[in-house]
PDB file of C-alpha atoms and ligand atoms in Angstrom:
ATOM      1  CA  MET G1349      13.061  -8.659  11.013  1.00 81.00           C
ATOM      2  CA  THR G1350      10.430  -8.280   8.302  1.00 90.00           C
ATOM      3  CA  THR G1351      11.363  -5.508   5.894  1.00 96.00           C
ATOM      4  CA  ALA G1352       9.142  -3.258   3.821  1.00 97.00           C
ATOM      5  CA  HIS G1353      10.462  -5.113   0.807  1.00 96.00           C
ATOM      6  CA  ASP G1354       9.363  -8.486   2.270  1.00 96.00           C
ATOM      7  CA  ILE G1355       5.869  -7.107   2.846  1.00 97.00           C
ATOM      8  CA  LEU G1356       5.369  -5.449  -0.530  1.00 97.00           C
ATOM      9  CA  ARG G1357       6.647  -8.563  -2.326  1.00 94.00           C
ATOM     10  CA  GLN G1358       3.631 -10.396  -0.885  1.00 94.00           C
ATOM     11  CA  ALA G1359       1.174  -7.863  -2.276  1.00 97.00           C
ATOM     12  CA  PRO G1360      -0.304  -8.289  -5.746  1.00 97.00           C
ATOM     13  CA  VAL G1361      -1.747  -4.815  -5.046  1.00 98.00           C
ATOM     14  CA  VAL G1362      -2.190  -2.804  -1.847  1.00 98.00           C
ATOM     15  CA  PRO G1363      -5.743  -1.636  -1.229  1.00 98.00           C
ATOM     16  CA  VAL G1364      -5.930   1.701   0.562  1.00 98.00           C
ATOM     17  CA  LEU G1365      -8.839   1.469   3.009  1.00 98.00           C
ATOM     18  CA  THR G1366     -10.555   4.430   4.612  1.00 97.00           C
ATOM     19  CA  ILE G1367     -12.946   2.786   7.051  1.00 97.00           C
ATOM     20  CA  ARG G1368     -15.787   4.891   8.420  1.00 97.00           C
ATOM     21  CA  ASP G1369     -17.532   2.261  10.516  1.00 97.00           C
ATOM     22  CA  LEU G1370     -15.534  -0.137  12.681  1.00 98.00           C
ATOM     23  CA  LYS G1371     -18.107  -2.883  12.012  1.00 98.00           C
ATOM     24  CA  GLN G1372     -17.002  -2.931   8.373  1.00 98.00           C
ATOM     25  CA  ALA G1373     -13.320  -3.514   9.153  1.00 98.00           C
ATOM     26  CA  VAL G1374     -13.191  -7.285   9.647  1.00 98.00           C
ATOM     27  CA  PRO G1375     -15.569  -8.399   6.864  1.00 98.00           C
ATOM     28  CA  LEU G1376     -13.903  -5.968   4.463  1.00 98.00           C
ATOM     29  CA  ALA G1377     -10.422  -7.262   5.289  1.00 98.00           C
ATOM     30  CA  GLN G1378     -11.647 -10.867   5.094  1.00 98.00           C
ATOM     31  CA  ALA G1379     -13.161 -10.291   1.646  1.00 98.00           C
ATOM     32  CA  LEU G1380      -9.888  -8.825   0.365  1.00 98.00           C
ATOM     33  CA  VAL G1381      -7.838 -11.681   1.823  1.00 98.00           C
ATOM     34  CA  ASP G1382     -10.277 -14.226   0.377  1.00 98.00           C
ATOM     35  CA  GLY G1383      -9.873 -12.508  -2.985  1.00 98.00           C
ATOM     36  CA  GLY G1384      -6.089 -12.988  -2.812  1.00 98.00           C
ATOM     37  CA  VAL G1385      -5.029  -9.588  -1.481  1.00 98.00           C
ATOM     38  CA  PRO G1386      -3.427  -9.961   1.972  1.00 98.00           C
ATOM     39  CA  VAL G1387      -1.494  -6.694   2.440  1.00 98.00           C
ATOM     40  CA  LEU G1388      -3.872  -3.931   3.520  1.00 98.00           C
ATOM     41  CA  GLU G1389      -3.198  -0.246   4.162  1.00 98.00           C
ATOM     42  CA  VAL G1390      -5.770   1.189   6.581  1.00 98.00           C
ATOM     43  CA  THR G1391      -5.613   4.970   6.644  1.00 98.00           C
ATOM     44  CA  LEU G1392      -5.822   7.024   9.823  1.00 98.00           C
ATOM     45  CA  ARG G1393      -8.171   9.482   8.094  1.00 97.00           C
ATOM     46  CA  THR G1394     -11.170   8.435  10.164  1.00 97.00           C
ATOM     47  CA  ASP G1395     -11.805   7.797  13.853  1.00 98.00           C
ATOM     48  CA  ALA G1396     -12.360   4.157  12.937  1.00 98.00           C
ATOM     49  CA  GLY G1397      -8.848   3.834  11.465  1.00 98.00           C
ATOM     50  CA  LEU G1398      -6.881   2.758  14.546  1.00 98.00           C
ATOM     51  CA  PRO G1399      -9.565   0.486  16.015  1.00 98.00           C
ATOM     52  CA  SER G1400      -9.997  -1.076  12.577  1.00 98.00           C
ATOM     53  CA  ILE G1401      -6.297  -1.920  12.445  1.00 98.00           C
ATOM     54  CA  ARG G1402      -6.589  -3.514  15.890  1.00 98.00           C
ATOM     55  CA  ALA G1403      -9.687  -5.490  14.895  1.00 98.00           C
ATOM     56  CA  ILE G1404      -8.187  -6.757  11.634  1.00 98.00           C
ATOM     57  CA  ALA G1405      -4.888  -7.689  13.314  1.00 98.00           C
ATOM     58  CA  GLU G1406      -6.806  -9.750  15.864  1.00 98.00           C
ATOM     59  CA  ALA G1407      -9.536 -11.305  13.741  1.00 98.00           C
ATOM     60  CA  VAL G1408      -8.054 -11.803  10.260  1.00 98.00           C
ATOM     61  CA  PRO G1409      -4.878 -13.823  10.756  1.00 93.00           C
ATOM     62  CA  ASN G1410      -4.013 -14.025   7.071  1.00 96.00           C
ATOM     63  CA  ALA G1411      -4.162 -10.269   6.624  1.00 98.00           C
ATOM     64  CA  LEU G1412      -0.970  -8.238   6.843  1.00 98.00           C
ATOM     65  CA  VAL G1413      -2.365  -4.942   8.025  1.00 98.00           C
ATOM     66  CA  GLY G1414      -0.491  -1.652   8.070  1.00 98.00           C
ATOM     67  CA  ALA G1415      -1.375   1.966   8.706  1.00 98.00           C
ATOM     68  CA  GLY G1416      -1.556   4.684   6.065  1.00 98.00           C
ATOM     69  CA  THR G1417      -1.830   8.464   6.277  1.00 98.00           C
ATOM     70  CA  VAL G1418       0.577   8.430   9.232  1.00 98.00           C
ATOM     71  CA  LEU G1419       1.463  12.116   9.544  1.00 98.00           C
ATOM     72  CA  ASN G1420       3.809  12.325  12.559  1.00 97.00           C
ATOM     73  CA  GLY G1421       5.607  10.377  15.260  1.00 96.00           C
ATOM     74  CA  GLU G1422       2.556  10.220  17.489  1.00 97.00           C
ATOM     75  CA  ASP G1423       0.469   8.648  14.721  1.00 97.00           C
ATOM     76  CA  PHE G1424       3.347   6.227  14.141  1.00 98.00           C
ATOM     77  CA  ALA G1425       3.395   5.107  17.777  1.00 97.00           C
ATOM     78  CA  GLN G1426      -0.383   4.713  17.950  1.00 98.00           C
ATOM     79  CA  ALA G1427      -0.467   2.760  14.703  1.00 98.00           C
ATOM     80  CA  VAL G1428       2.222   0.377  15.944  1.00 98.00           C
ATOM     81  CA  ALA G1429       0.427  -0.053  19.276  1.00 98.00           C
ATOM     82  CA  ALA G1430      -2.744  -0.980  17.364  1.00 98.00           C
ATOM     83  CA  GLY G1431      -0.923  -3.838  15.644  1.00 98.00           C
ATOM     84  CA  SER G1432       0.253  -2.305  12.352  1.00 98.00           C
ATOM     85  CA  ARG G1433       2.851  -4.478  10.649  1.00 98.00           C
ATOM     86  CA  PHE G1434       4.068  -1.597   8.451  1.00 98.00           C
ATOM     87  CA  ILE G1435       3.652   2.155   8.306  1.00 98.00           C
ATOM     88  CA  VAL G1436       2.905   4.194   5.187  1.00 98.00           C
ATOM     89  CA  THR G1437       3.198   7.977   5.108  1.00 98.00           C
ATOM     90  CA  PRO G1438       2.323  10.446   2.356  1.00 98.00           C
ATOM     91  CA  GLY G1439       5.689  12.222   2.888  1.00 98.00           C
ATOM     92  CA  LEU G1440       8.769  12.175   5.094  1.00 97.00           C
ATOM     93  CA  THR G1441       9.264  14.388   8.164  1.00 96.00           C
ATOM     94  CA  THR G1442      11.787  14.509  10.996  1.00 96.00           C
ATOM     95  CA  SER G1443       9.158  13.390  13.486  1.00 96.00           C
ATOM     96  CA  ILE G1444       8.344  10.305  11.411  1.00 97.00           C
ATOM     97  CA  LEU G1445      12.011   9.471  10.943  1.00 96.00           C
ATOM     98  CA  GLU G1446      12.622   9.698  14.686  1.00 96.00           C
ATOM     99  CA  ALA G1447       9.708   7.353  15.407  1.00 96.00           C
ATOM    100  CA  ALA G1448      10.811   4.900  12.734  1.00 96.00           C
ATOM    101  CA  LYS G1449      14.419   4.739  13.951  1.00 93.00           C
ATOM    102  CA  GLY G1450      13.507   3.053  17.207  1.00 85.00           C
ATOM    103  CA  SER G1451      10.886   0.742  15.747  1.00 95.00           C
ATOM    104  CA  PRO G1452      11.010  -2.770  14.320  1.00 95.00           C
ATOM    105  CA  VAL G1453       7.953  -1.905  12.207  1.00 97.00           C
ATOM    106  CA  PRO G1454       9.085  -0.906   8.713  1.00 97.00           C
ATOM    107  CA  LEU G1455       8.357   2.519   7.269  1.00 98.00           C
ATOM    108  CA  ILE G1456       7.291   3.063   3.663  1.00 98.00           C
ATOM    109  CA  PRO G1457       7.485   6.834   3.237  1.00 98.00           C
ATOM    110  CA  GLY G1458       5.837   8.786   0.465  1.00 98.00           C
ATOM    111  CA  VAL G1459       8.060  10.567  -2.045  1.00 98.00           C
ATOM    112  CA  ALA G1460       7.124  12.508  -5.162  1.00 98.00           C
ATOM    113  CA  THR G1461      10.404  14.040  -6.346  1.00 97.00           C
ATOM    114  CA  ILE G1462      14.007  12.960  -6.913  1.00 97.00           C
ATOM    115  CA  SER G1463      15.169  15.087  -3.938  1.00 97.00           C
ATOM    116  CA  GLU G1464      12.665  13.399  -1.620  1.00 97.00           C
ATOM    117  CA  LEU G1465      13.761  10.036  -2.950  1.00 97.00           C
ATOM    118  CA  MET G1466      17.421  10.920  -2.270  1.00 97.00           C
ATOM    119  CA  ARG G1467      16.575  12.103   1.266  1.00 97.00           C
ATOM    120  CA  ALA G1468      14.768   8.838   2.019  1.00 97.00           C
ATOM    121  CA  ARG G1469      17.662   6.853   0.590  1.00 97.00           C
ATOM    122  CA  ASP G1470      20.126   8.811   2.763  1.00 97.00           C
ATOM    123  CA  GLU G1471      18.073   7.653   5.732  1.00 96.00           C
ATOM    124  CA  GLY G1472      18.451   4.033   4.674  1.00 96.00           C
ATOM    125  CA  LEU G1473      14.915   3.752   3.326  1.00 97.00           C
ATOM    126  CA  SER G1474      14.784   1.912   0.043  1.00 96.00           C
ATOM    127  CA  CYS G1475      11.111   0.912  -0.230  1.00 98.00           C
ATOM    128  CA  LEU G1476       9.064   3.988  -1.003  1.00 98.00           C
ATOM    129  CA  LYS G1477       5.514   4.966  -1.796  1.00 98.00           C
ATOM    130  CA  PHE G1478       5.466   7.098  -4.952  1.00 98.00           C
ATOM    131  CA  PHE G1479       2.630   9.462  -4.102  1.00 98.00           C
ATOM    132  CA  PRO G1480       0.566  10.964  -5.603  1.00 98.00           C
ATOM    133  CA  ALA G1481       1.699   8.806  -8.513  1.00 98.00           C
ATOM    134  CA  GLU G1482      -0.388  10.015 -11.425  1.00 98.00           C
ATOM    135  CA  ALA G1483      -0.217  13.675 -10.398  1.00 98.00           C
ATOM    136  CA  SER G1484       3.574  13.457  -9.954  1.00 98.00           C
ATOM    137  CA  GLY G1485       4.446  12.296 -13.440  1.00 98.00           C
ATOM    138  CA  GLY G1486       3.266   8.696 -13.337  1.00 98.00           C
ATOM    139  CA  ALA G1487       5.297   5.795 -14.654  1.00 98.00           C
ATOM    140  CA  ALA G1488       7.381   8.161 -16.826  1.00 98.00           C
ATOM    141  CA  ALA G1489       8.683   9.901 -13.706  1.00 98.00           C
ATOM    142  CA  LEU G1490       9.629   6.599 -12.073  1.00 98.00           C
ATOM    143  CA  ARG G1491      11.426   5.523 -15.235  1.00 97.00           C
ATOM    144  CA  ALA G1492      13.384   8.790 -15.151  1.00 97.00           C
ATOM    145  CA  PHE G1493      14.227   8.400 -11.421  1.00 97.00           C
ATOM    146  CA  ALA G1494      15.754   4.982 -12.188  1.00 97.00           C
ATOM    147  CA  GLY G1495      18.475   6.658 -14.296  1.00 96.00           C
ATOM    148  CA  PRO G1496      20.362   8.299 -11.407  1.00 97.00           C
ATOM    149  CA  VAL G1497      18.989   6.102  -8.594  1.00 97.00           C
ATOM    150  CA  SER G1498      18.412   2.445  -9.414  1.00 95.00           C
ATOM    151  CA  ASP G1499      18.588   0.837  -5.960  1.00 97.00           C
ATOM    152  CA  VAL G1500      15.214   1.824  -4.527  1.00 97.00           C
ATOM    153  CA  HIS G1501      11.814   0.207  -4.979  1.00 98.00           C
ATOM    154  CA  PHE G1502       8.353   1.688  -5.135  1.00 98.00           C
ATOM    155  CA  CYS G1503       4.716   1.159  -4.410  1.00 98.00           C
ATOM    156  CA  PRO G1504       3.131   3.865  -6.586  1.00 98.00           C
ATOM    157  CA  THR G1505      -0.247   5.040  -5.282  1.00 98.00           C
ATOM    158  CA  GLY G1506      -2.641   7.820  -6.192  1.00 98.00           C
ATOM    159  CA  GLY G1507      -4.779   7.736  -9.311  1.00 98.00           C
ATOM    160  CA  ILE G1508      -3.984   4.085 -10.080  1.00 98.00           C
ATOM    161  CA  ASP G1509      -6.554   1.448 -10.988  1.00 97.00           C
ATOM    162  CA  LEU G1510      -6.947  -1.524 -13.311  1.00 96.00           C
ATOM    163  CA  ASN G1511      -6.770   0.740 -16.364  1.00 96.00           C
ATOM    164  CA  ASN G1512      -3.269   2.060 -15.750  1.00 97.00           C
ATOM    165  CA  LEU G1513      -1.513  -0.299 -13.350  1.00 98.00           C
ATOM    166  CA  GLU G1514       0.299  -2.138 -16.138  1.00 98.00           C
ATOM    167  CA  GLN G1515       2.579   0.776 -17.028  1.00 98.00           C
ATOM    168  CA  TYR G1516       3.807   0.806 -13.415  1.00 98.00           C
ATOM    169  CA  LEU G1517       4.124  -2.956 -12.952  1.00 98.00           C
ATOM    170  CA  ARG G1518       6.296  -3.190 -16.069  1.00 97.00           C
ATOM    171  CA  LEU G1519       8.995  -1.100 -14.363  1.00 97.00           C
ATOM    172  CA  PRO G1520      11.731  -3.087 -12.551  1.00 96.00           C
ATOM    173  CA  SER G1521      11.647  -0.604  -9.653  1.00 97.00           C
ATOM    174  CA  VAL G1522       7.960  -1.237  -8.925  1.00 98.00           C
ATOM    175  CA  LEU G1523       7.131  -3.995  -6.424  1.00 98.00           C
ATOM    176  CA  THR G1524       3.386  -3.437  -6.403  1.00 98.00           C
ATOM    177  CA  VAL G1525       0.838  -0.628  -6.706  1.00 98.00           C
ATOM    178  CA  GLY G1526      -1.682   0.744  -4.242  1.00 98.00           C
ATOM    179  CA  GLY G1527      -5.072   2.338  -4.528  1.00 98.00           C
ATOM    180  CA  SER G1528      -8.612   2.698  -3.331  1.00 97.00           C
ATOM    181  CA  TRP G1529     -10.304   1.241  -6.408  1.00 97.00           C
ATOM    182  CA  LEU G1530     -10.732  -2.173  -4.761  1.00 97.00           C
ATOM    183  CA  THR G1531     -13.000  -0.782  -2.074  1.00 97.00           C
ATOM    184  CA  PRO G1532     -15.677   1.458  -3.626  1.00 96.00           C
ATOM    185  CA  GLN G1533     -17.501   3.322  -0.865  1.00 95.00           C
ATOM    186  CA  ASP G1534     -20.947   2.171  -1.987  1.00 96.00           C
ATOM    187  CA  ALA G1535     -19.888  -1.486  -1.827  1.00 97.00           C
ATOM    188  CA  VAL G1536     -18.367  -1.020   1.630  1.00 96.00           C
ATOM    189  CA  ASP G1537     -21.387   0.904   2.926  1.00 94.00           C
ATOM    190  CA  SER G1538     -23.813  -1.718   1.675  1.00 96.00           C
ATOM    191  CA  GLY G1539     -21.667  -4.608   2.942  1.00 96.00           C
ATOM    192  CA  ASP G1540     -21.311  -5.997  -0.567  1.00 98.00           C
ATOM    193  CA  TRP G1541     -18.353  -8.219   0.331  1.00 98.00           C
ATOM    194  CA  ASP G1542     -18.887 -10.397  -2.751  1.00 98.00           C
ATOM    195  CA  ARG G1543     -18.163  -7.387  -4.928  1.00 98.00           C
ATOM    196  CA  ILE G1544     -15.036  -6.538  -2.938  1.00 98.00           C
ATOM    197  CA  ARG G1545     -13.877 -10.161  -3.218  1.00 98.00           C
ATOM    198  CA  SER G1546     -14.466 -10.051  -6.998  1.00 98.00           C
ATOM    199  CA  LEU G1547     -12.537  -6.787  -7.348  1.00 98.00           C
ATOM    200  CA  ALA G1548      -9.653  -8.333  -5.419  1.00 98.00           C
ATOM    201  CA  ARG G1549      -9.711 -11.454  -7.610  1.00 98.00           C
ATOM    202  CA  GLU G1550      -9.866  -9.329 -10.757  1.00 98.00           C
ATOM    203  CA  ALA G1551      -6.834  -7.302  -9.631  1.00 98.00           C
ATOM    204  CA  CYS G1552      -4.859 -10.477  -8.807  1.00 98.00           C
ATOM    205  CA  ALA G1553      -5.670 -11.983 -12.194  1.00 97.00           C
ATOM    206  CA  ARG G1554      -4.575  -8.819 -13.996  1.00 97.00           C
ATOM    207  CA  VAL G1555      -1.304  -8.582 -12.033  1.00 97.00           C
ATOM    208  CA  LYS G1556      -0.579 -12.250 -12.725  1.00 96.00           C
ATOM    209  CA  GLN G1557      -1.255 -11.734 -16.425  1.00 95.00           C
ATOM    210  CA  ILE G1558       1.223  -8.829 -16.498  1.00 95.00           C
ATOM    211  CA  ARG G1559       3.887 -10.483 -14.346  1.00 91.00           C
ATOM    212  CA  GLU G1560       3.591 -13.981 -15.803  1.00 88.00           C
ATOM    213  CA  PRO G1561       2.468 -13.658 -19.410  1.00 77.00           C
ATOM    214  CA  ALA G1562       1.128 -16.858 -20.998  1.00 75.00           C
ATOM    215  CA  GLY G1563       3.918 -18.854 -22.552  1.00 62.00           C
ATOM    216  CA  ASP G1564       6.504 -17.987 -19.908  1.00 56.00           C
ATOM    217  CA  THR G1565       7.996 -21.010 -18.261  1.00 53.00           C
ATOM    218  CA  PRO G1566       7.314 -21.111 -14.522  1.00 52.00           C
TER     219      PRO G1566
HETATM  220  C1  LIG A1012      -3.637   7.167  -0.811  1.00 86.95           C
HETATM  221  O1  LIG A1012      -3.768   7.681   0.244  1.00 86.95           O
HETATM  222  O2  LIG A1012      -2.699   6.387  -1.030  1.00 86.95           O
HETATM  223  C2  LIG A1012      -4.557   7.571  -1.879  1.00 86.95           C
HETATM  224  O3  LIG A1012      -5.603   8.311  -1.410  1.00 86.95           O
HETATM  225  C3  LIG A1012      -5.087   6.443  -2.679  1.00 86.95           C
HETATM  226  O4  LIG A1012      -5.215   6.996  -3.904  1.00 86.95           O
HETATM  227  P1  LIG A1012      -6.444   6.673  -4.866  1.00 86.95           P
HETATM  228  O5  LIG A1012      -7.688   6.955  -4.065  1.00 86.95           O
HETATM  229  O6  LIG A1012      -6.249   7.617  -6.013  1.00 86.95           O
HETATM  230  O7  LIG A1012      -6.298   5.239  -5.257  1.00 86.95           O
END
């Protein structure tokens, strides 16, 4: 079974997509994949969210598409039925836990505090979204969490972009980071897929530079 860890390890970064027009879903996903970013979080914040997940799952074979902004068990079930390969939530509720327990699709729940982190860990969840990252203490908070709890991993999201991702990626507990900076609304609305592809490439290059500094042996 593919775990959340397996999925996030494949992600240089995780773009958070809020798709307003279903027609944009496939070319947007294709541009991100072509730019080197295969793991995509499509939020359920718009009516186009679920159909976009379905369309990407069917038409972009190299994309690994998951659902974000999953708020309850019903959302979870619908997202899985649409073809989501992973589920991201902003927080953790009983309804979400119930849905996740019977599902082969991995859950990446949002946590912002040490108590939430401990609750998720009690439930056997060890791959977590740290959200909203910047507003919840940023990389300093994650560094502090790693004192008492060092066996969980994170995808911090919320307020992260090229300017501050390094401080997160330097932490051993961070697998990758997420954010919406790769998909500016004006570029999506105008179908500027070249710009999206360039933003994806730029993010990959930056992550590589941080993870594999020049001079390191392969
Ligand atoms: C999310 O849902 O994960 C956030 O809205 C993405 O945060 P950002 O827009 O600050 O990157």
